[in-house]
XYZ file of C-alpha atoms in Angstrom:
603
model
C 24.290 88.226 111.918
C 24.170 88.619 115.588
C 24.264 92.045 117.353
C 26.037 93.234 119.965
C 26.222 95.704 121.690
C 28.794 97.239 125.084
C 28.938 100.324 127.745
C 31.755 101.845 129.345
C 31.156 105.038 131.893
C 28.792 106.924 134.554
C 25.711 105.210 133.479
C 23.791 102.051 134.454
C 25.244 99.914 131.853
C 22.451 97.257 132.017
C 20.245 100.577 130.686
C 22.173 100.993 127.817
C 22.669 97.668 127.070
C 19.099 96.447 126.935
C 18.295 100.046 124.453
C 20.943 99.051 122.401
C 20.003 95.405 122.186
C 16.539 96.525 121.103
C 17.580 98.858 118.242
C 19.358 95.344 117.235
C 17.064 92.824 117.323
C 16.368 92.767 113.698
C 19.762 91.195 113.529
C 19.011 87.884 115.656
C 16.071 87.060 118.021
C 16.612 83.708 119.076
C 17.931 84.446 122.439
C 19.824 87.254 124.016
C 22.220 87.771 126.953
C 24.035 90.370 129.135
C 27.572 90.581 131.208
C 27.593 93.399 133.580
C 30.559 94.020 136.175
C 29.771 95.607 139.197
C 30.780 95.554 143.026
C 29.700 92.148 143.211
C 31.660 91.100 140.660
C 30.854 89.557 136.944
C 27.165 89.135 136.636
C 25.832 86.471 133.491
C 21.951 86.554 132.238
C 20.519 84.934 129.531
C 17.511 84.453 128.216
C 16.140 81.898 125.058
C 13.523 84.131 122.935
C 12.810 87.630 121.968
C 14.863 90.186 124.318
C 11.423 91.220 126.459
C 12.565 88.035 128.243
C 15.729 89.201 128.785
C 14.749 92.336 129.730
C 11.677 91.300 132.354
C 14.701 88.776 133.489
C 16.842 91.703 134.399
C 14.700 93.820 135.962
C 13.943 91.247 138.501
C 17.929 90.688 139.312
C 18.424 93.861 140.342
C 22.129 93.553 138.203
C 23.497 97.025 137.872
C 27.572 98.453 136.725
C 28.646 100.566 134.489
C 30.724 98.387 132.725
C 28.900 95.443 130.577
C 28.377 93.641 127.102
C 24.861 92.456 125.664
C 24.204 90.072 122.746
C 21.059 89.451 120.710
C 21.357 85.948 118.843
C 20.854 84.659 115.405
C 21.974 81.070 116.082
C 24.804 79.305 113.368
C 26.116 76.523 115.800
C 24.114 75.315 118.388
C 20.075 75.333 118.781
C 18.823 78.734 120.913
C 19.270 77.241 124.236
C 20.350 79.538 127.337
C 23.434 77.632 127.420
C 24.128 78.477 123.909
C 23.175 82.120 124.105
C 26.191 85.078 124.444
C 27.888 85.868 126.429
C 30.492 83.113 127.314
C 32.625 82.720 129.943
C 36.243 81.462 130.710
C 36.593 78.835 133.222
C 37.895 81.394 136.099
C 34.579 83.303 135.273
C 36.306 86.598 135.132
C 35.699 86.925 131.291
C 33.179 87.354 129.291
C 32.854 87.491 125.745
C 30.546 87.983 122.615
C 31.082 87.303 118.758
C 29.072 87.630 116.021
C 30.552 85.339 112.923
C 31.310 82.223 112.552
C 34.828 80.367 113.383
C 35.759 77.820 110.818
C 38.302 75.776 112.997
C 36.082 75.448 116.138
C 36.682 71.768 116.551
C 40.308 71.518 116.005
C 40.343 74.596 118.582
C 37.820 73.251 120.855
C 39.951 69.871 121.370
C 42.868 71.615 121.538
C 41.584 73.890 124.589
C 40.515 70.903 125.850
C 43.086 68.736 125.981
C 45.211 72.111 127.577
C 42.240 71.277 130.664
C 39.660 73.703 129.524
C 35.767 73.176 130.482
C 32.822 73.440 127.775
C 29.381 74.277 128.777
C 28.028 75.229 124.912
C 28.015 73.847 121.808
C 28.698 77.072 120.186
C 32.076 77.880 118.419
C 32.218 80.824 120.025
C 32.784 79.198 122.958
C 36.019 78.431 121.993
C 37.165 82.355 121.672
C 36.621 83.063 125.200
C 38.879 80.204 126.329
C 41.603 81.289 123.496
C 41.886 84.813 125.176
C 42.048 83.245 128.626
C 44.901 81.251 127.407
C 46.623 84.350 126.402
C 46.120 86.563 129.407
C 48.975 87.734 130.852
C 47.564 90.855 132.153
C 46.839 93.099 128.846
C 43.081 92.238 128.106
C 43.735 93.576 124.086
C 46.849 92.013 123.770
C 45.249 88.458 124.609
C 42.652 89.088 121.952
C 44.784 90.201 119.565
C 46.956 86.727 120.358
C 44.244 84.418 120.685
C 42.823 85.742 117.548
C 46.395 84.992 115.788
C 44.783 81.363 116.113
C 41.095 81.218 114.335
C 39.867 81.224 111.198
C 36.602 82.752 110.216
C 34.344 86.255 110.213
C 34.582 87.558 113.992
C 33.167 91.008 116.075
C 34.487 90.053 119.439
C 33.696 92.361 122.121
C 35.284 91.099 125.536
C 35.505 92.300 129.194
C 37.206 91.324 132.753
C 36.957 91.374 136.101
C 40.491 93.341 136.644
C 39.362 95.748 133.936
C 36.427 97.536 134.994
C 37.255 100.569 132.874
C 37.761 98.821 129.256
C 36.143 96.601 126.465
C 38.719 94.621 124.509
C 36.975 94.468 120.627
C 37.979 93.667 117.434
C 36.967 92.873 113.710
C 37.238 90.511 110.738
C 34.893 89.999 108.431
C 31.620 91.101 110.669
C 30.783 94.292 111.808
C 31.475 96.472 114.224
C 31.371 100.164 115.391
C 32.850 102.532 118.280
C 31.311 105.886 119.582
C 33.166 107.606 121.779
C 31.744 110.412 124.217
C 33.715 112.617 127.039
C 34.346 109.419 129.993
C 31.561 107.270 127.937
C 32.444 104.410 125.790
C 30.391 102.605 123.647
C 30.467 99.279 121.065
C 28.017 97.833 118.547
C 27.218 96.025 115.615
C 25.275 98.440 113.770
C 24.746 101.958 113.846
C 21.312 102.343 115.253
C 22.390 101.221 118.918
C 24.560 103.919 119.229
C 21.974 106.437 117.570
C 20.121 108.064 120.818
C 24.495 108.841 122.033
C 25.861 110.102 119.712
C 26.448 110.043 115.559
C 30.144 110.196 115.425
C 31.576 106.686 115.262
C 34.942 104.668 114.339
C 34.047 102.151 112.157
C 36.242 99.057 112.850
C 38.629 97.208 109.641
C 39.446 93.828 109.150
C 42.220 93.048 111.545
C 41.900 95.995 113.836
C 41.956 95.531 117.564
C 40.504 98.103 120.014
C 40.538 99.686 123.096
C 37.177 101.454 124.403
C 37.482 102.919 127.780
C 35.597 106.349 128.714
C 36.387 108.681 126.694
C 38.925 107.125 124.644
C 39.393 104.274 121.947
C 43.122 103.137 121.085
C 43.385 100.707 117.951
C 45.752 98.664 116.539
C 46.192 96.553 113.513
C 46.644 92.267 113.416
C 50.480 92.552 113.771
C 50.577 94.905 116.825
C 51.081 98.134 115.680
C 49.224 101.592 116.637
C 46.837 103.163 113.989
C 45.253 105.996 114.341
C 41.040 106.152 114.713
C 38.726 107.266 112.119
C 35.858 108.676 113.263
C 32.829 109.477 110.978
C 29.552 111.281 111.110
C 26.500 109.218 110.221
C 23.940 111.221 108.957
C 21.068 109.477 110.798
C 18.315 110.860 113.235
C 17.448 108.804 116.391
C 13.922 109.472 115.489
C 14.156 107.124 112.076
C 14.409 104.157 115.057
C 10.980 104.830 116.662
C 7.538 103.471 114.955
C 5.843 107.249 114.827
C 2.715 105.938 115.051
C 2.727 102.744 112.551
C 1.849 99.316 113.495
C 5.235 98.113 112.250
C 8.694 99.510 111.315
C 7.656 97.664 108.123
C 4.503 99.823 107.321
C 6.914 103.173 108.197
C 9.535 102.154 105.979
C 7.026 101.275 102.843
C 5.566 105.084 103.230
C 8.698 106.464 103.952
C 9.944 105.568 99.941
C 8.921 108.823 98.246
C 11.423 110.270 100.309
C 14.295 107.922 100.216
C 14.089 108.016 96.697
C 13.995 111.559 96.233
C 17.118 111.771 98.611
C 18.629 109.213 96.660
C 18.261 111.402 93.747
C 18.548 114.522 94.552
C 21.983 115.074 93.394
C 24.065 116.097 90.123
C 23.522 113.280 87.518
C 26.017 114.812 85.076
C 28.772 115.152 87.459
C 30.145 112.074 89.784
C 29.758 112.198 93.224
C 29.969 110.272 96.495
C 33.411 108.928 96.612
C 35.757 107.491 93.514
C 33.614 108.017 91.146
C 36.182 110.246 89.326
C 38.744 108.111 89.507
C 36.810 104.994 87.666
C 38.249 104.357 84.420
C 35.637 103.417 81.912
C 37.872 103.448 78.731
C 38.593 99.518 78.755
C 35.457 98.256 80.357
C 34.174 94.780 78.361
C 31.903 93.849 80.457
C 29.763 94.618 83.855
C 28.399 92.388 86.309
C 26.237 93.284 88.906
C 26.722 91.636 92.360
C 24.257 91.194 95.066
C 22.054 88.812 97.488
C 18.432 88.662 98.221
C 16.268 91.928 97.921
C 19.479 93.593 96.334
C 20.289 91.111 93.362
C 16.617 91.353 92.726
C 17.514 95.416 92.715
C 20.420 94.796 90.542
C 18.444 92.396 87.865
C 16.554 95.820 87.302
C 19.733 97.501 86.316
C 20.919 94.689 84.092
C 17.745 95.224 82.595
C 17.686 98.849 81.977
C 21.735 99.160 81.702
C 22.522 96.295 79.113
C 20.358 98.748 76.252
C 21.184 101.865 77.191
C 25.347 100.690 77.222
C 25.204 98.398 74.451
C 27.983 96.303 76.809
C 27.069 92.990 78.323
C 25.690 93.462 81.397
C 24.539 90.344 83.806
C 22.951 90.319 87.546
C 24.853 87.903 89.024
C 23.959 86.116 92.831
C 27.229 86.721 94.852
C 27.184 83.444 96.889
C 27.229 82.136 93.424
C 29.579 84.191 91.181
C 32.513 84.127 93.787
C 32.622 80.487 93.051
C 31.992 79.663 89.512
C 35.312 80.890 88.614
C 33.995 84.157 86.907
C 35.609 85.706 83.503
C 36.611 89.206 85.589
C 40.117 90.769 84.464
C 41.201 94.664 83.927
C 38.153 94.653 81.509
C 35.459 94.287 83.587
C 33.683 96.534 85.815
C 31.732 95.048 89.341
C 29.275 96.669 90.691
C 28.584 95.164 94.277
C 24.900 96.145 95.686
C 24.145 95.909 98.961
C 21.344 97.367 101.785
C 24.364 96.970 104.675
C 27.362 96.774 102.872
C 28.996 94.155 105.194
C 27.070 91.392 103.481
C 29.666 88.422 103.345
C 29.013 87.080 99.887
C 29.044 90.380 98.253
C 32.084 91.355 100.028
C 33.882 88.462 98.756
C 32.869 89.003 95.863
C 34.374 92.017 95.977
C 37.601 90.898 96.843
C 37.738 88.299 94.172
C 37.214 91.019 91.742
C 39.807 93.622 92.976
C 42.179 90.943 92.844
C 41.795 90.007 89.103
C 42.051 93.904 88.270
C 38.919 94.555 87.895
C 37.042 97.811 89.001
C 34.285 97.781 91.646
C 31.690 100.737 92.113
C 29.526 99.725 95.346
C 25.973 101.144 95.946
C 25.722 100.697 99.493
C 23.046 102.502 102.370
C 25.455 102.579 105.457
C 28.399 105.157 105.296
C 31.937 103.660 106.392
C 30.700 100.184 105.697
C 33.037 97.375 104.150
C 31.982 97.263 101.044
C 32.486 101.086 101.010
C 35.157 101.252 102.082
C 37.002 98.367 99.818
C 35.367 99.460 96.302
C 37.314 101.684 94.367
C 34.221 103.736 94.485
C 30.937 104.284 96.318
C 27.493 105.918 95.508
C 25.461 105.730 98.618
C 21.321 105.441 98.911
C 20.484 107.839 101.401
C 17.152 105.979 102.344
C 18.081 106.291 105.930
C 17.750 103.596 108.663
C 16.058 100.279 108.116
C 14.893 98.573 111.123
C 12.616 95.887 109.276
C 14.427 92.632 107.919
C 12.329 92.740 105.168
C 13.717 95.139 102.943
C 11.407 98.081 101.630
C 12.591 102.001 101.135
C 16.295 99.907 100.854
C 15.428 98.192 97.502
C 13.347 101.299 95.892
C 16.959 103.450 97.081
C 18.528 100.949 95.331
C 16.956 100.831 92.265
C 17.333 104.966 91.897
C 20.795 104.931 93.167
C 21.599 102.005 90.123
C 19.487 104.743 87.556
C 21.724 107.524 88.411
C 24.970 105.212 88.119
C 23.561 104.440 84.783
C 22.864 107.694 83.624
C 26.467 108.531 85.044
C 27.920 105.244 82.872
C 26.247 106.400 79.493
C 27.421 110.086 79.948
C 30.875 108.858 80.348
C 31.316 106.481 77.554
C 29.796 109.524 75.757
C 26.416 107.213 74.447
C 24.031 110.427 76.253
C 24.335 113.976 75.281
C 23.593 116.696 77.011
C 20.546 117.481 76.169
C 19.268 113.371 76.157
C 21.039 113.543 79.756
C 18.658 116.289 81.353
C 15.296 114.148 79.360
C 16.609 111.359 81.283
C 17.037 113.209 84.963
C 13.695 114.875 84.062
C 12.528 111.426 83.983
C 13.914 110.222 87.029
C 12.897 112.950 89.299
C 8.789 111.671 88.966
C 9.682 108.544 90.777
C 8.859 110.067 94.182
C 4.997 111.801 92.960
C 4.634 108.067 91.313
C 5.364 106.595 94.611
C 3.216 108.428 96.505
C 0.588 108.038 93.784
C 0.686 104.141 94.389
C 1.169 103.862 98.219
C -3.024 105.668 98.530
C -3.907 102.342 97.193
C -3.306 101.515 100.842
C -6.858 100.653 102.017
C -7.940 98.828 98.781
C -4.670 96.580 99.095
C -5.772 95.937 102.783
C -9.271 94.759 101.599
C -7.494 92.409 98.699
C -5.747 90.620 101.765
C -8.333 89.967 103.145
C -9.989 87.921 99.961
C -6.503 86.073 99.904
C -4.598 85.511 103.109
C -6.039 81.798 103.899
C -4.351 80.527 100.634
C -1.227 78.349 101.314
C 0.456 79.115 98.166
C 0.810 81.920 95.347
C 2.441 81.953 91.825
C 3.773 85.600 91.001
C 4.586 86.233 87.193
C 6.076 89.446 85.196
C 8.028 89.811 81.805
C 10.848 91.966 81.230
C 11.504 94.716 83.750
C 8.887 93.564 85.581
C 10.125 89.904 86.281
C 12.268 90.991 88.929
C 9.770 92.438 90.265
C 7.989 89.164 90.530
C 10.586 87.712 92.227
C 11.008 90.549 95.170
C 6.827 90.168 95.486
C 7.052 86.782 96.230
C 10.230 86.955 98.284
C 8.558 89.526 100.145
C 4.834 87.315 100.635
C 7.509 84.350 101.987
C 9.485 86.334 104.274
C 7.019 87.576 106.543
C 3.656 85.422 105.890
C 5.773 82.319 105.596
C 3.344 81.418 102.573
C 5.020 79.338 99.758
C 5.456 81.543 96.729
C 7.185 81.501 93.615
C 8.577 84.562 90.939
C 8.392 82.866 87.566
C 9.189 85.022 84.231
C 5.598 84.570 82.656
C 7.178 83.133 79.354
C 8.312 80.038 81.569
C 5.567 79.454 83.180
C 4.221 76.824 80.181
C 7.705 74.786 81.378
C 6.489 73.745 84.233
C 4.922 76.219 86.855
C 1.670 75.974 85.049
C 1.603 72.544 86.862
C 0.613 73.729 89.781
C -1.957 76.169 88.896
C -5.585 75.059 89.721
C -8.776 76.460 91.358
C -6.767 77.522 95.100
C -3.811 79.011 93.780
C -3.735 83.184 93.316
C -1.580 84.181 90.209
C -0.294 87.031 90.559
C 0.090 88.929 87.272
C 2.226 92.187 86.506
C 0.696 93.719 83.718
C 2.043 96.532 81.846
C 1.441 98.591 78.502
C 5.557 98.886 78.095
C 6.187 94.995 78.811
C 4.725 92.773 75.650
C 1.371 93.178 76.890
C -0.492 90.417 73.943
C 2.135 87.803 75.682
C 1.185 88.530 79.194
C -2.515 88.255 78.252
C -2.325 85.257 76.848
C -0.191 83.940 80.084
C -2.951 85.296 82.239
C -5.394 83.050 79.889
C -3.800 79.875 80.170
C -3.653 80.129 83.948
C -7.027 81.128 83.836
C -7.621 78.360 81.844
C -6.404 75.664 84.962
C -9.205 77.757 86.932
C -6.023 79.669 89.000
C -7.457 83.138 90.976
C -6.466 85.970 88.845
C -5.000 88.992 90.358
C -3.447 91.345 88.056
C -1.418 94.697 88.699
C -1.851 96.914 85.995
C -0.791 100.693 84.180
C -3.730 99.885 81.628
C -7.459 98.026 81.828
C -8.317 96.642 78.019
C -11.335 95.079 78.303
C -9.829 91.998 77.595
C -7.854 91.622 80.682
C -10.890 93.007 82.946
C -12.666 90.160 81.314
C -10.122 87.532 82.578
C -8.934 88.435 86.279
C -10.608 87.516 89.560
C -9.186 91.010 91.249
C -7.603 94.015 89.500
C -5.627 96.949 90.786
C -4.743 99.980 88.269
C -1.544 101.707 88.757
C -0.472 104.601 87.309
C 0.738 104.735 84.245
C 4.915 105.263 83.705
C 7.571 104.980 81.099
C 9.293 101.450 80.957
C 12.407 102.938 83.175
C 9.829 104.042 85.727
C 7.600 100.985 85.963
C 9.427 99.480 89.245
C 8.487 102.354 91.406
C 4.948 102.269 90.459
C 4.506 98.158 91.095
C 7.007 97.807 93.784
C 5.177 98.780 97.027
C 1.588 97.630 96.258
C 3.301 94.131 96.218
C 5.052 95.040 99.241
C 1.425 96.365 100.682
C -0.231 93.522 99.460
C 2.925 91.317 101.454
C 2.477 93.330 104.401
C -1.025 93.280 104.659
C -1.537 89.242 104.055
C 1.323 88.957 107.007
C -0.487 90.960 109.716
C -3.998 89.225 108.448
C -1.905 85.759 109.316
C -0.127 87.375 112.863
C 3.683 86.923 112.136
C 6.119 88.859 113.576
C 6.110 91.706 110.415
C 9.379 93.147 111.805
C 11.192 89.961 112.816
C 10.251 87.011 110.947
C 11.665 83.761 112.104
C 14.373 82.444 110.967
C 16.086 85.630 109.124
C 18.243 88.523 109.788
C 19.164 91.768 108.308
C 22.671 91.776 107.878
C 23.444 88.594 106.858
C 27.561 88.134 107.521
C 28.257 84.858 107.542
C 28.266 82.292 104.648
């Protein structure tokens, strides 16, 4: 879940590197280094922390080439120590090297390489990659990696550079992610897309196996046996402008008012017809069963669509979290159709998931934001959310995206099986297309969602409860509340909550209550009673105000009213408001919260 991030050409490579380190943060902030090669030779900085430390760090060394590497950390082995932070060197100190993944066989490596008279100075397993390639060199800086890699196990982006090579960046890919852009003499490497933004938007996006030359101007690739292949470059469709705040006090705040039009994007094409990529070609005539894969944020996305898909099918449909359903030994044959959700579409349990699936026979459709990502690319077909770049870890615009994108592939299902006519087709769409004036509706409640926080940011834990569609929903507001205010929260359906979660409800716990005309309304009230009963705070989200439910809640806030298939995009971002709010109240880093990541690419 690291980033990194490499320069090859005219410029001062410590310039780009530090710019494309920022635009990267979100994936790891517990330290962050540089390599730079200039007249002087190979330079090493590292910082522990957020990369201002680096950066004040380098200003002060005066280091300057226009060859280098950068790293920003999310730490797997090893605490964030500068010892432990990227880059590594060999023991001549003429290589340098950065990896985002983890290696599974660092020990047996690590004594290997040390028993061959290698010296350790981390306790990182990447460590051991750096001394593998200096093992192998023989005078081809790619051919080393692509030789030293013949030896590890594990998800690796390795970028690597030398002394002798002042012109070139050795990189390759399995399992994590990594990109190319290539301008005339200019050469560039990242993780992620949004470091190589502000240069340029066309970009090879590395495959599993593939080994790379980047030197200005040019990228040569080959695959894990040796042999040439051919680049594929891509055009993202991305402005350098979505990286920049515009004004808000986090990317967090941009991204939650920047969902009307992510959505509308999302849906602004043909539901009758299939578009994207493979959609075609996907064979519904056999399908049994569908299962919905995802982590975090996204499998709360995709427990929407089992909800709204499983009735509208009338097949089995079940939301299933990928770290689990890879290993439970799933019933997935030639019958079965996977559906693998995911904000990045490198995420490493998802992707495995996807594997496991193709490999039984069944079909996989993946709903994915980033264009040429893994998951895209390995699916037998792809409908992309086009809610642009997300620099937040907390997920926002991603997760609203998602849920339209999994409508439309609904829709699309229904049509095809021939359950939706025509005529029911264009009600539906007709539908679908006031989720954006909904969203904007909701996100005015701004200010009054500022003043609840303020009435509830002190209290150390919350209980968040919903019933059908909306129960998911539960579950992302609470996720969200604990991912950037680091309060203790909980997403309970509100029919469970007599089996146990009412135990904790008493006279400092908020209840959060989602409250809806379309969603057995007579069993939420009587929910909201018995918590109100243990003298639990009261705050309910509501399309409707009976008197009855005015009469038992501490703090209400009316919503508009929606049909049942819109009812997500009119309570999603007041919780996320309500999150965001209560996190700046309690001064956490919004943006970066400790101890998470946004691409998460290693088990």
């Amino acid at each position: 879940m690291c980033g990194i991030v490499g320069y090859v050409g005219p410029r001062p490579a410590q310039e780009v590197l530090i710019s494309g380190l920022s635009r990267l943060e979100y994936r790891g902030y517990d330290s962050a280094g540089v390599a730079i090669l200039s007249e002087r030779g190979l330079s090493l900085l590292r910082r522990v922390g957020k990369l201002e430390n680096l950066r004040n760090a380098l200003l002060e060394s005066g280091f300057t080439g226009n060859l280098g590497i950068g790293h920003t950390r999310w730490a797997t082995h090893g605490l964030p120590t500068e010892e432990n932070a990227h880059p590594h060197l060999d023991c001549t100190e003429k290589i340098a090297l950065v990896h985002n993944g983890i290696i599974e066989n660092h020990r047996e490596l690590r004594n290997w390489l040390i028993d061959r008279g290698h010296r350790f100075r981390s306790q990182t397993d990447t460590e051991t990659l750096v001394h593998l390639v200096e093992e192998n060199y023989a005078g081809d800086l790619v051919e080393a990696l692509r030789k030293a890699l013949e030896r590890v196990r594990g998800a690796y982006a390795v970028a690597v550079i030398h002394a002798d090579h002042p012109q070139e960046i050795a990189v390759a890919r399995e399992g994590s992610p990594l990109v190319v852009g290539i301008l005339p003499g200019e050469g560039f490497v990242a993780s992620d897309v949004p470091a190589l933004l502000p240069y340029t938007r066309t970009m090879h996006f590395l495959e599993d196996g593939e080994v790379a030359r980047v030197t200005p101007g040019h990228l040569e690739v080959w695959d894990r046996q040796g042999n040439r292949k051919e680049p594929r470059f891509r055009e993202v469709p991305w402005d350098p402008l979505s990286a920049e705040k515009l004004g808000y006090r986090h990317f967090m705040e941009k991204e939650i008012y920047e969902q009307p039009q992510a959505v509308a994007n999302t849906l602004r094409s043909e539901l009758s017809t299939p578009w994207e990529e493979g959609l075609g070609e996907v064979d519904l005539s056999q399908v049994e069963h569908i299962y919905l894969v995802a982590c975090g944020t996204s499998y709360h996305a995709a427990l929407v669509a089992e909800y709204l898909w499983e009735p509208l099918l009338g097949l089995p449909v079940a939301a299933e979290i990928a770290s689990e359903f890879r290993y439970k030994n799933p019933a997935v044959g030639k019958n079965t159709l996977v559906v693998a959700v995911s904000q990045s579409g490198e995420t490493i349990d998802t992707l495995m998931a996807v594997r496991g699936a193709k490999a039984r026979g069944a079909q996989v459709v993946g709903v994915v934001n980033i264009v040429g990502s893994a998951i895209a690319r390995e699916a037998h077909a792809v409908l992309y959310t086009r809610a642009g770049l997300e620099i937040g870890v907390a997920a926002t615009k991603t997760f609203t995206a998602q849920l339209a994108a999994l409508n439309l592939l609904g829709l699309w299902l229904a049509r095809s099986l021939g359950l939706l006519s025509e005529d029911e087709l264009q009600q539906k769409k007709e539908e679908l297309s006031r989720a954006p004036r909904l969203l904007d509706q909701v996100l005015q409640l701004g200010p009054s969602l500022e003043a609840l926080a303020q009435k509830l940011y002190n209290f150390p834990n919350f209980l968040y409860l919903g019933r059908g569609i909306l129960y998911p929903l539960a579950l992302e507001g609470a996720l969200k509340l604990k991912e950037i205010s680091y309060i203790h929260a909980e997403g309970y359906a509100a029919g469970e909550m007599k089996h146990g979660p009412i135990a904790l409800v008493h006279e400092q716990m908020p209840v959060v209550v989602l409250y809806s005309r379309e969603e057995l309304p007579d069993k939420v009230l009587s929910n909201i009673q018995e918590a109100k009963a243990r003298r639990g705070i009261i705050v309910a989200f509501a399309d409707d105000d009976p008197p009855e439910l005015r009469e038992l809640v501490d703090h209400l806030v009316l919503l508009p009213k929606a049909s049942r298939t819109l009812l997500p995009f009119v309570f999603t971002p007041p919780l996320q408001l309500l999150a965001y709010h209560i996190a700046r109240l309690r001064g956490t880093d919004v943006d970066q919260p400790r101890n998470l990541a946004k691409t998460v690419t290693v088990e």
